[in-house]
CSV table of C-alpha atoms in Angstrom, one decimal:
chain,number,residue,atom,x,y,z
A,1,UNK,CA,144.2,120.0,64.2
A,2,UNK,CA,141.9,121.9,61.8
A,3,UNK,CA,143.6,124.5,60.2
A,4,UNK,CA,140.7,125.9,58.8
A,5,UNK,CA,138.0,125.8,61.4
A,6,UNK,CA,138.4,129.7,61.5
A,7,UNK,CA,137.0,130.0,57.9
A,8,UNK,CA,134.7,127.3,58.5
A,9,UNK,CA,132.6,129.0,61.3
A,10,UNK,CA,132.6,132.4,59.5
A,11,UNK,CA,131.1,130.7,56.1
A,12,UNK,CA,128.8,129.1,58.3
A,13,UNK,CA,128.1,132.5,60.1
A,14,UNK,CA,127.4,133.8,56.6
A,15,UNK,CA,124.8,130.9,55.7
A,16,UNK,CA,123.1,131.7,59.0
A,17,UNK,CA,122.3,134.9,57.7
A,18,UNK,CA,121.0,133.4,54.7
A,19,UNK,CA,118.3,131.3,56.8
A,20,UNK,CA,119.8,127.8,56.7
A,21,UNK,CA,119.5,127.2,60.1
A,22,UNK,CA,120.2,123.0,59.7
A,23,UNK,CA,123.5,123.7,58.2
A,24,UNK,CA,124.0,126.8,61.1
A,25,UNK,CA,123.7,123.7,64.0
A,26,UNK,CA,126.4,121.5,62.2
A,27,UNK,CA,129.8,122.0,64.1
A,28,UNK,CA,132.8,122.6,63.0
A,29,UNK,CA,136.1,119.8,63.4
A,30,UNK,CA,138.6,121.7,65.2
A,31,UNK,CA,140.3,118.3,66.3
A,32,UNK,CA,138.8,114.9,64.5
A,33,UNK,CA,140.3,112.9,67.3
A,34,UNK,CA,142.2,113.5,70.1
A,35,UNK,CA,143.0,112.4,73.4
A,36,UNK,CA,141.5,114.0,77.0
A,37,UNK,CA,145.1,114.5,77.7
A,38,UNK,CA,146.6,116.0,74.9
A,39,UNK,CA,143.6,118.3,74.6
A,40,UNK,CA,144.1,119.7,77.5
A,41,UNK,CA,147.7,120.7,77.4
A,42,UNK,CA,146.9,122.4,73.8
A,43,UNK,CA,144.4,124.4,76.5
A,44,UNK,CA,146.9,125.4,78.3
A,45,UNK,CA,149.2,127.0,75.5
A,46,UNK,CA,146.6,128.1,73.0
A,47,UNK,CA,144.4,130.7,74.6
A,48,UNK,CA,142.9,131.6,72.0
A,49,UNK,CA,139.2,133.1,72.3
A,50,UNK,CA,138.3,132.3,68.7
A,51,UNK,CA,138.5,129.0,69.6
A,52,UNK,CA,137.3,129.7,73.2
A,53,UNK,CA,133.8,127.4,73.1
A,54,UNK,CA,135.1,124.4,72.3
A,55,UNK,CA,132.8,121.1,72.9
A,56,UNK,CA,134.6,117.6,73.8
A,57,UNK,CA,132.8,114.9,72.7
A,58,UNK,CA,134.1,111.9,74.1
A,59,UNK,CA,134.6,108.3,71.9
A,60,UNK,CA,135.7,106.7,75.3
A,61,UNK,CA,137.4,107.4,78.2
A,62,UNK,CA,140.8,108.2,76.6
A,63,UNK,CA,139.8,110.2,73.4
A,64,UNK,CA,137.6,112.0,71.6
A,65,UNK,CA,137.2,114.9,69.4
A,66,UNK,CA,136.4,118.5,69.8
A,67,UNK,CA,134.2,120.8,67.6
A,68,UNK,CA,132.9,124.5,67.6
A,69,UNK,CA,129.2,125.7,67.6
A,70,UNK,CA,129.4,129.4,66.9
A,71,UNK,CA,131.7,132.2,67.9
A,72,UNK,CA,131.6,134.0,71.1
A,73,UNK,CA,128.9,136.8,70.9
A,74,UNK,CA,128.0,139.4,73.6
A,75,UNK,CA,124.7,138.8,73.9
A,76,UNK,CA,125.8,135.1,75.3
A,77,UNK,CA,128.3,137.0,77.5
A,78,UNK,CA,125.8,139.4,78.7
A,79,UNK,CA,123.0,136.7,79.4
A,80,UNK,CA,125.3,134.7,81.7
A,81,UNK,CA,126.7,137.1,83.8
A,82,UNK,CA,123.1,138.4,84.6
A,83,UNK,CA,122.1,135.0,85.6
A,84,UNK,CA,125.3,134.5,87.5
A,85,UNK,CA,125.4,138.3,89.6
A,86,UNK,CA,121.3,138.3,90.2
A,87,UNK,CA,121.8,135.0,91.9
A,88,UNK,CA,124.1,136.5,94.1
A,89,UNK,CA,122.7,139.7,94.8
A,90,UNK,CA,119.6,137.2,95.4
A,91,UNK,CA,121.7,136.2,98.5
A,92,UNK,CA,122.1,139.2,99.9
A,93,UNK,CA,118.4,139.9,99.8
A,94,UNK,CA,117.4,137.0,101.7
A,95,UNK,CA,120.2,136.8,104.1
A,96,UNK,CA,119.9,140.7,104.0
A,97,UNK,CA,124.0,141.1,104.4
A,98,UNK,CA,126.3,142.7,101.3
A,99,UNK,CA,129.3,140.2,102.1
A,100,UNK,CA,127.1,137.1,101.1
A,101,UNK,CA,127.7,138.1,97.6
A,102,UNK,CA,131.8,137.1,98.2
A,103,UNK,CA,130.7,133.7,99.5
A,104,UNK,CA,130.3,132.4,96.2
A,105,UNK,CA,133.2,132.8,93.9
A,106,UNK,CA,132.0,133.2,90.1
A,107,UNK,CA,134.1,131.6,87.8
A,108,UNK,CA,134.2,132.4,84.1
A,109,UNK,CA,134.7,129.8,81.7
A,110,UNK,CA,135.8,127.1,83.8
A,111,UNK,CA,137.6,123.7,82.2
A,112,UNK,CA,136.0,121.3,84.2
A,113,UNK,CA,137.1,117.5,84.2
A,114,UNK,CA,134.5,114.3,85.2
A,115,UNK,CA,134.3,111.0,84.2
A,116,UNK,CA,135.4,110.8,81.0
A,117,UNK,CA,134.1,114.2,80.3
A,118,UNK,CA,135.8,117.4,79.4
A,119,UNK,CA,133.4,120.3,79.8
A,120,UNK,CA,133.6,124.5,79.6
A,121,UNK,CA,130.5,126.3,80.7
A,122,UNK,CA,130.0,129.6,80.4
A,123,UNK,CA,130.1,130.7,83.8
A,124,UNK,CA,129.6,129.4,87.3
A,125,UNK,CA,129.7,129.4,91.0
A,126,UNK,CA,131.6,128.1,93.5
A,127,UNK,CA,131.1,128.1,97.1
A,128,UNK,CA,134.3,130.1,98.9
A,129,UNK,CA,134.8,128.1,101.2
A,130,UNK,CA,134.5,124.5,99.2
A,131,UNK,CA,137.8,122.2,100.1
A,132,UNK,CA,138.2,121.4,97.0
A,133,UNK,CA,138.7,124.3,94.4
A,134,UNK,CA,137.2,124.4,91.1
A,135,UNK,CA,134.4,122.1,91.7
A,136,UNK,CA,131.2,124.4,91.1
A,137,UNK,CA,127.8,124.0,92.4
A,138,UNK,CA,125.9,125.7,90.0
A,139,UNK,CA,127.2,125.9,85.9
A,140,UNK,CA,125.7,128.1,83.4
A,141,UNK,CA,126.0,127.1,79.0
A,142,UNK,CA,125.1,129.5,76.6
A,143,UNK,CA,124.1,128.3,73.0
A,144,UNK,CA,123.4,129.6,70.0
A,145,UNK,CA,123.7,127.8,66.7
A,146,UNK,CA,123.7,124.8,68.5
A,147,UNK,CA,121.2,122.3,68.3
A,148,UNK,CA,118.7,121.9,71.8
A,149,UNK,CA,119.0,118.4,72.7
A,150,UNK,CA,122.8,119.0,72.6
A,151,UNK,CA,123.1,121.5,75.2
A,152,UNK,CA,120.3,119.5,77.0
A,153,UNK,CA,123.1,116.4,76.6
A,154,UNK,CA,125.9,118.8,77.9
A,155,UNK,CA,123.3,119.7,80.8
A,156,UNK,CA,122.4,115.9,81.6
A,157,UNK,CA,126.2,114.7,82.4
A,158,UNK,CA,126.3,116.7,85.3
A,159,UNK,CA,123.6,115.4,87.0
A,160,UNK,CA,126.3,112.5,87.5
A,161,UNK,CA,127.7,111.5,91.0
A,162,UNK,CA,131.3,112.0,90.0
A,163,UNK,CA,130.4,115.8,90.0
A,164,UNK,CA,129.5,118.6,92.6
A,165,UNK,CA,126.9,120.2,89.9
A,166,UNK,CA,123.6,120.7,92.0
A,167,UNK,CA,122.4,123.4,89.5
A,168,UNK,CA,123.4,123.3,85.6
A,169,UNK,CA,121.1,126.0,84.0
A,170,UNK,CA,121.7,126.2,79.3
A,171,UNK,CA,120.2,129.5,77.6
A,172,UNK,CA,119.8,129.2,73.8
A,173,UNK,CA,119.5,132.6,71.9
A,174,UNK,CA,118.8,131.7,67.8
A,175,UNK,CA,117.3,134.3,66.4
A,176,UNK,CA,113.9,134.7,67.7
A,177,UNK,CA,114.2,131.3,69.2
A,178,UNK,CA,115.4,132.0,73.0
A,179,UNK,CA,114.7,129.2,75.7
A,180,UNK,CA,116.4,128.6,79.0
A,181,UNK,CA,116.4,124.9,80.4
A,182,UNK,CA,116.9,124.3,84.0
A,183,UNK,CA,118.3,120.4,85.8
A,184,UNK,CA,118.2,120.7,89.6
A,185,UNK,CA,119.6,117.9,91.9
A,186,UNK,CA,117.6,115.7,93.9
A,187,UNK,CA,120.2,113.4,94.7
A,188,UNK,CA,122.8,110.6,93.5
A,189,UNK,CA,120.4,109.2,91.3
A,190,UNK,CA,117.8,111.7,90.6
A,191,UNK,CA,117.5,115.3,89.4
A,192,UNK,CA,114.3,117.1,88.0
A,193,UNK,CA,114.7,119.4,84.7
A,194,UNK,CA,112.2,121.5,83.6
A,195,UNK,CA,112.8,124.3,80.8
A,196,UNK,CA,111.3,127.4,79.3
A,197,UNK,CA,110.2,129.1,76.2
A,198,UNK,CA,111.5,133.3,77.1
A,199,UNK,CA,109.3,134.6,74.0
A,200,UNK,CA,106.1,133.8,76.4
A,201,UNK,CA,104.6,136.7,77.6
A,202,UNK,CA,105.0,135.4,81.3
A,203,UNK,CA,108.0,133.1,81.7
A,204,UNK,CA,108.1,132.8,85.1
A,205,UNK,CA,112.0,132.0,87.1
A,206,UNK,CA,114.3,130.4,87.7
A,207,UNK,CA,114.7,128.9,91.5
A,208,UNK,CA,117.5,127.6,93.7
A,209,UNK,CA,117.4,126.8,96.9
A,210,UNK,CA,119.9,128.2,99.2
A,211,UNK,CA,120.9,124.8,100.5
A,212,UNK,CA,121.7,123.8,96.7
A,213,UNK,CA,124.2,127.1,96.3
A,214,UNK,CA,126.1,125.7,99.6
A,215,UNK,CA,126.2,122.2,99.3
A,216,UNK,CA,129.2,120.7,100.7
A,217,UNK,CA,130.4,123.2,103.3
A,218,UNK,CA,128.6,125.2,105.8
A,219,UNK,CA,125.8,127.6,105.7
A,220,UNK,CA,127.1,131.5,106.1
A,221,UNK,CA,125.8,132.8,109.3
A,222,UNK,CA,123.5,135.0,107.6
A,223,UNK,CA,121.2,132.9,105.8
A,224,UNK,CA,121.2,129.7,108.2
A,225,UNK,CA,116.8,129.0,109.0
A,226,UNK,CA,117.2,130.1,105.4
A,227,UNK,CA,118.1,127.3,103.4
A,228,UNK,CA,114.9,125.9,102.2
A,229,UNK,CA,114.3,129.7,101.0
A,230,UNK,CA,114.6,130.0,97.5
A,231,UNK,CA,117.0,132.1,95.0
A,232,UNK,CA,114.9,133.4,91.7
A,233,UNK,CA,115.8,134.4,88.7
A,234,UNK,CA,113.1,136.6,86.8
A,235,UNK,CA,113.1,135.8,83.4
A,236,UNK,CA,110.7,138.4,81.9
A,237,UNK,CA,113.5,140.6,84.1
A,238,UNK,CA,116.3,138.4,81.6
A,239,UNK,CA,114.6,138.2,78.2
A,240,UNK,CA,114.0,142.3,78.4
A,241,UNK,CA,117.5,142.9,79.2
A,242,UNK,CA,118.8,140.5,76.2
A,243,UNK,CA,116.2,142.2,73.4
A,244,UNK,CA,117.1,145.7,75.1
A,245,UNK,CA,120.4,144.7,74.4
A,246,UNK,CA,119.7,143.1,71.0
A,247,UNK,CA,117.7,145.6,69.8
A,248,UNK,CA,120.7,148.7,70.3
A,249,UNK,CA,123.3,146.9,68.1
């Protein structure tokens, strides 16, 4: 383990304030080479918020490295929670039933293992009636000092037959750059990808079908007949919440 990782993140955060974008997006190495099993054991015994936003980058099926891109920020937590909460409230609106909000469970920062990957989304939604627990249909990742291509790679990794994920959302908030990306599964081998600049006047919305949210389980009675209807997260609304929060800092 890199004993100076925390200080390196602090140093890079100060570099970010001077405008060194290229340096700010370089990862800080926490473990240069570790087995996935050893790192999972470390996670279980080290509940440290300072290193909570780790990325496990596999070399092969057994080992990889663990890197850090940033300290957790309040604006990231806000954006993720608003997306998750909005999805659940939209289900209530569509089915006109308050109890529908309880049919999807919120998983805050779950550690997900699939294929050769070990992922830590910032938020996730799982059907309450899922037979196997800890396997979400929706994941949300936030990024600050992390390259857009790296965030895209993480989201893309979910779009394989080895996961239950139907929708993967990524949002980047770095200075004036605010962008959001969404991957939607079509079937085991195909998916749809979209990218939106949140700084545009009318950025549109995220759309997710009711059916995708309940993939693998029975649709709640109040939503029968609404399977093809889309839950929408207004991105102008989301941007305004983020902007208002940032102005208050």
